[in-house]
PDB file of C-alpha atoms in Angstrom:
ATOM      1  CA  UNK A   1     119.262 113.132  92.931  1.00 58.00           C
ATOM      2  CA  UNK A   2     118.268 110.896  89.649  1.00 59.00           C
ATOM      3  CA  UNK A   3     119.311 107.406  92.100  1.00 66.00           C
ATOM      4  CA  UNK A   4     116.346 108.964  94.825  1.00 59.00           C
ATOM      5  CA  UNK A   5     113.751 109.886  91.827  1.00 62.00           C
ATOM      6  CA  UNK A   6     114.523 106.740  90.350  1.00 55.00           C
ATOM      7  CA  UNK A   7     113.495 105.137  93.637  1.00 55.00           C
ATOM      8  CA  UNK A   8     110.517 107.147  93.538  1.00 52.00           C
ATOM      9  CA  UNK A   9     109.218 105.698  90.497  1.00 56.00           C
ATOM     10  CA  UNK A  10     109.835 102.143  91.665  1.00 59.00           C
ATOM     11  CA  UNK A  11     107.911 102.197  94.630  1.00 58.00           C
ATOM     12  CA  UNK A  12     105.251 104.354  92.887  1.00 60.00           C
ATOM     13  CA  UNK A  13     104.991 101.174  90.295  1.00 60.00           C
ATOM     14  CA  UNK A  14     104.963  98.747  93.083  1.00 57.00           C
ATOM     15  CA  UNK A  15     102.221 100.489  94.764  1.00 57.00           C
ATOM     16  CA  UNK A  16      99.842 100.747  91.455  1.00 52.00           C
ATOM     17  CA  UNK A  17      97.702  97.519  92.253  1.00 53.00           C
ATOM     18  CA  UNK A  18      97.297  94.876  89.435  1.00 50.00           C
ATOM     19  CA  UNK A  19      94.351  95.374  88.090  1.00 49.00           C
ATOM     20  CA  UNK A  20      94.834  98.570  87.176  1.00 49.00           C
ATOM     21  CA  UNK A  21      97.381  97.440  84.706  1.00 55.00           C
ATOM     22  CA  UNK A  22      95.226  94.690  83.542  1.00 61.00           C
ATOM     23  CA  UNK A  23      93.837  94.529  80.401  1.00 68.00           C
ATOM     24  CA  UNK A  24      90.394  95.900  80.529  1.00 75.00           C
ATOM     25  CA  UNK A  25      87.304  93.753  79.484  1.00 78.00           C
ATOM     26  CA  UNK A  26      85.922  94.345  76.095  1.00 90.00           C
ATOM     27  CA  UNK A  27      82.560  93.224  75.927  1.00 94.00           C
ATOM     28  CA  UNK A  28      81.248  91.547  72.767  1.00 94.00           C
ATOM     29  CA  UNK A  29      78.023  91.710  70.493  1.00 96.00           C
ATOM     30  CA  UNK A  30      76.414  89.237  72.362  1.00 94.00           C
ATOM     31  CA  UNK A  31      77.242  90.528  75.782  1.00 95.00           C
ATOM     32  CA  UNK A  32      75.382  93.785  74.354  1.00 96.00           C
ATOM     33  CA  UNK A  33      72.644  91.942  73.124  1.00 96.00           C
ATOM     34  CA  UNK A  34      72.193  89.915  76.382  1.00 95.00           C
ATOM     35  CA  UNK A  35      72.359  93.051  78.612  1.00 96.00           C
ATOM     36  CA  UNK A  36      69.730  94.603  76.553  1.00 97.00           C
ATOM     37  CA  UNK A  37      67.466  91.738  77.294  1.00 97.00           C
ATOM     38  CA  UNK A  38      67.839  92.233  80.894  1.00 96.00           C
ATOM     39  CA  UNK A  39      67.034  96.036  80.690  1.00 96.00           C
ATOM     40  CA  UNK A  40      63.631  95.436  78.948  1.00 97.00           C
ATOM     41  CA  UNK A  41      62.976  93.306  81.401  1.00 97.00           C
ATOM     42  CA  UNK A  42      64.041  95.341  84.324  1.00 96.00           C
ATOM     43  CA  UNK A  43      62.251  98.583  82.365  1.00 96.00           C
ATOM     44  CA  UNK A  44      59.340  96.663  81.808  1.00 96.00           C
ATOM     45  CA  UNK A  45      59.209  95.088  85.529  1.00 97.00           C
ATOM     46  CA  UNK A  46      59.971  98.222  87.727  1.00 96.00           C
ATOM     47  CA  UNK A  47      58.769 100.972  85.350  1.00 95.00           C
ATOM     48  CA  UNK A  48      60.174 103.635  83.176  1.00 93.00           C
ATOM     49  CA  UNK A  49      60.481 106.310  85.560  1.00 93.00           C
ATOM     50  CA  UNK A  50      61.721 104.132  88.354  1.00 94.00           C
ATOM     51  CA  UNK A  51      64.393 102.687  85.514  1.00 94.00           C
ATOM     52  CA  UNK A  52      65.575 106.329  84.718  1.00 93.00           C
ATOM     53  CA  UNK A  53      66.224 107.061  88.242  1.00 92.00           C
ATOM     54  CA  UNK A  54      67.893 103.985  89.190  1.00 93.00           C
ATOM     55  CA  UNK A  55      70.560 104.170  85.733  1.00 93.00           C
ATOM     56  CA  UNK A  56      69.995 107.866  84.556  1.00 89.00           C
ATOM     57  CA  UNK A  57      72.912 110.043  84.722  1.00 84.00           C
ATOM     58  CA  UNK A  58      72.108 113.217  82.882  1.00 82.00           C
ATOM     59  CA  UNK A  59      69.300 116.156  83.712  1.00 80.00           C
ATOM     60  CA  UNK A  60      66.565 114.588  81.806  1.00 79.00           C
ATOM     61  CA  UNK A  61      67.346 110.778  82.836  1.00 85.00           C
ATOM     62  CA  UNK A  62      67.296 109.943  79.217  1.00 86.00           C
ATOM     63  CA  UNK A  63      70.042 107.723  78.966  1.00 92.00           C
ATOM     64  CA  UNK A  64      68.647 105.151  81.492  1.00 94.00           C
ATOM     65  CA  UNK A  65      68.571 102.383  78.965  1.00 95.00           C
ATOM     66  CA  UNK A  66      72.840 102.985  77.478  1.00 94.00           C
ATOM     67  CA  UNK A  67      73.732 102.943  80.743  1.00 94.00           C
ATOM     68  CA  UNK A  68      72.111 100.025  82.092  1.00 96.00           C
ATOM     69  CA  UNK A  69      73.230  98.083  78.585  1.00 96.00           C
ATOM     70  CA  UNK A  70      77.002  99.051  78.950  1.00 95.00           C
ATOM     71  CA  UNK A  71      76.910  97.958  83.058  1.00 95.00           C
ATOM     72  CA  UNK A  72      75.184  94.634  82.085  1.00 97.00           C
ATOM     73  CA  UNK A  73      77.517  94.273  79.003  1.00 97.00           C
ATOM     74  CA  UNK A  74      80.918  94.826  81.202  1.00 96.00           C
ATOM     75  CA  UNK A  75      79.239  92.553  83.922  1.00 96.00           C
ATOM     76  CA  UNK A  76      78.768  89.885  81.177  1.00 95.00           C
ATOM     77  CA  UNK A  77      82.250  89.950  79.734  1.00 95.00           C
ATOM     78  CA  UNK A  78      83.983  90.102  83.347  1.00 95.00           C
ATOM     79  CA  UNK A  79      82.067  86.887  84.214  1.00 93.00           C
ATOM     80  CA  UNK A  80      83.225  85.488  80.969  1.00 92.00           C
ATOM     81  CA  UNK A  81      86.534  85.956  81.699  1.00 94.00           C
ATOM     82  CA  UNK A  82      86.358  84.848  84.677  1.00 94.00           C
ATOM     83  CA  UNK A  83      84.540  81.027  83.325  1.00 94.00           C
ATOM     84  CA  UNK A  84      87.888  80.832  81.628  1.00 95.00           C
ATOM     85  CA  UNK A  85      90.042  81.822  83.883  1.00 96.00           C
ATOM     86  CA  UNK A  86      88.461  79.519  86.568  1.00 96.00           C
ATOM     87  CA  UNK A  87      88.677  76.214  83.268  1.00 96.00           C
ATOM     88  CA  UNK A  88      91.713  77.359  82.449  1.00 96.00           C
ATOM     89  CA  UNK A  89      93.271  76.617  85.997  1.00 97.00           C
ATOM     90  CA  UNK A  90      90.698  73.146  86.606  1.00 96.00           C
ATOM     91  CA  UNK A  91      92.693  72.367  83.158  1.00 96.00           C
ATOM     92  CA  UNK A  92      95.890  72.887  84.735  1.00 97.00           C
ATOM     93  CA  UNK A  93      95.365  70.478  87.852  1.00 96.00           C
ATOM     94  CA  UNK A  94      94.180  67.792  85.592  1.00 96.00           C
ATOM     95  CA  UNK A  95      97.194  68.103  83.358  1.00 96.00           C
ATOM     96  CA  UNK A  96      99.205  67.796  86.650  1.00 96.00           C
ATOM     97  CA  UNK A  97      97.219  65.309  87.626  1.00 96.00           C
ATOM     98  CA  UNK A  98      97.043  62.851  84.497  1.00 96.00           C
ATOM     99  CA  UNK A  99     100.479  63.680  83.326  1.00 95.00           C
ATOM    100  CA  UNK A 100     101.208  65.751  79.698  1.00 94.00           C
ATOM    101  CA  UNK A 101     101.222  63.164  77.591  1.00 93.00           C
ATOM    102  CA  UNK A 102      97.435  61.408  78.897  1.00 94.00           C
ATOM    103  CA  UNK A 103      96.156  64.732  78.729  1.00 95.00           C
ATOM    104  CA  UNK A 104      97.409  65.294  75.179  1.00 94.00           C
ATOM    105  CA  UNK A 105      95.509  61.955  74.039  1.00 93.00           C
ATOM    106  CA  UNK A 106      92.364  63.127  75.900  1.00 93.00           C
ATOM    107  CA  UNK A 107      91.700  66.425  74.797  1.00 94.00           C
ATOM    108  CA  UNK A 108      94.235  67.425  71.583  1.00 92.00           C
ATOM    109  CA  UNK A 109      92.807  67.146  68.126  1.00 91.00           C
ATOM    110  CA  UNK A 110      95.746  67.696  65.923  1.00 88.00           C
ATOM    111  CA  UNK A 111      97.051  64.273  63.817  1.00 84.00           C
ATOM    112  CA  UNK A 112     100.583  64.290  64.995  1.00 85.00           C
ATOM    113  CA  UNK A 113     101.662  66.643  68.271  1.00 87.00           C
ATOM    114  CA  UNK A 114      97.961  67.154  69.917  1.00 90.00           C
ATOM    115  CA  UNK A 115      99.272  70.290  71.352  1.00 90.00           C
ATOM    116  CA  UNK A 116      95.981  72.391  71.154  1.00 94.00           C
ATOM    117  CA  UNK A 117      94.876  70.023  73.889  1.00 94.00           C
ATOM    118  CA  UNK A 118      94.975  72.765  76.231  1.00 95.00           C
ATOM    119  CA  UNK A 119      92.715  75.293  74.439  1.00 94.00           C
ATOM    120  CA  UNK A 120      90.173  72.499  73.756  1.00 95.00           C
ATOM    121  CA  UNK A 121      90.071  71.320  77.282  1.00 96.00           C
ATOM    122  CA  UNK A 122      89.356  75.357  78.390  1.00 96.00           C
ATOM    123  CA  UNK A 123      86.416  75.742  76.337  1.00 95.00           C
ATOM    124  CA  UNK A 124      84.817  72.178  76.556  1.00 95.00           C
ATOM    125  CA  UNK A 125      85.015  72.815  80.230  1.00 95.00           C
ATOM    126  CA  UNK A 126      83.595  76.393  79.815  1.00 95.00           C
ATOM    127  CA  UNK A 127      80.836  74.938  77.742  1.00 94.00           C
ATOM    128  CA  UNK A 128      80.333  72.125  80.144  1.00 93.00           C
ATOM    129  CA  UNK A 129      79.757  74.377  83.222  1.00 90.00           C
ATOM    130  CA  UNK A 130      77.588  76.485  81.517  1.00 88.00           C
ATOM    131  CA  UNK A 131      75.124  73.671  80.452  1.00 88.00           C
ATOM    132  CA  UNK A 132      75.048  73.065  83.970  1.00 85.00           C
ATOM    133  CA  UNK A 133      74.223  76.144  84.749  1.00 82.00           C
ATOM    134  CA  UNK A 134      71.471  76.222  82.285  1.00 80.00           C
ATOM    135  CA  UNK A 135      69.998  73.194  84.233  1.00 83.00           C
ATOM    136  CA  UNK A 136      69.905  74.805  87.282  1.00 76.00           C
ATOM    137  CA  UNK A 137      68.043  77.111  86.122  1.00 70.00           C
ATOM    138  CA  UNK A 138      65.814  75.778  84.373  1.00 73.00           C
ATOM    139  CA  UNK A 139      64.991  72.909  87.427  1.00 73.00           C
ATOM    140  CA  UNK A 140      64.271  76.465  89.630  1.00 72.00           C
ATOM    141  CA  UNK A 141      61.800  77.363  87.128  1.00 72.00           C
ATOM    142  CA  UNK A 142      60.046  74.651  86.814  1.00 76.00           C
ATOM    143  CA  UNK A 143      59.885  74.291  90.500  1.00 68.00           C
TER     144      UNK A 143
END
């Protein structure tokens, strides 16, 4: 009896899916802030009373503008995450690439072992794409 409930639990855990064991995404300050941006704009753009029906949950629709911050905020901090993630594994293939030690004398800072040289090839890359980004935009605006 415990040998088939034990089995039980084991394919129960195999059949939870990943990402509902990940860790979820806590968005920051600046997330927040950014969000908010977007929903004065959006409020501004399609209306009040058009805003409170699209993100309003309760009776009186009143909580429109939380809700619309905390989507935008999660939606900032998951693509966040997912700039790293995506530098993080460019990073990798160029380690493979160069070889551990070349890669150390490009990107590490420290005097002696260089070993942050991972970390600082992440966010230069992160920073790097989103500059780009920024460009893009900016030549659609302009055009």
């Amino acid at each position: 009896m415990k040998r088939a409930i034990g089995v039980c639990l084991a394919l129960a855990m195999l059949a939870v899916p990943a990402t509902a064991i990940a860790k979820p995404v806590k968005p920051t300050k600046a997330d927040r802030t950014n969000a908010a941006k977007d929903c004065k704009a959006e409020r501004a753009e399609i209306g009040v009373e058009a805003f409170r029906e699209k993100y309003g949950a309760n009776k009186g629709k009143r909580n429109a503008f939380g809700k619309c911050v905390s989507q935008g905020a999660r939606a900032e901090a998951r693509e966040r995450r997912a700039e790293r993630r995506n530098a993080a594994k460019d990073c990798r293939a160029e380690r493979e690439e160069v070889g551990v030690e070349a890669f150390r004398e490009k990107y590490g800072s420290n005097k002696k072992t260089k070993r942050n040289a991972f970390g600082k090839c992440v966010s230069q890359t992160v920073r790097e794409n989103r500059e780009d980004e920024e460009t893009e935009v900016e030549v659609e605006v302009e055009a």
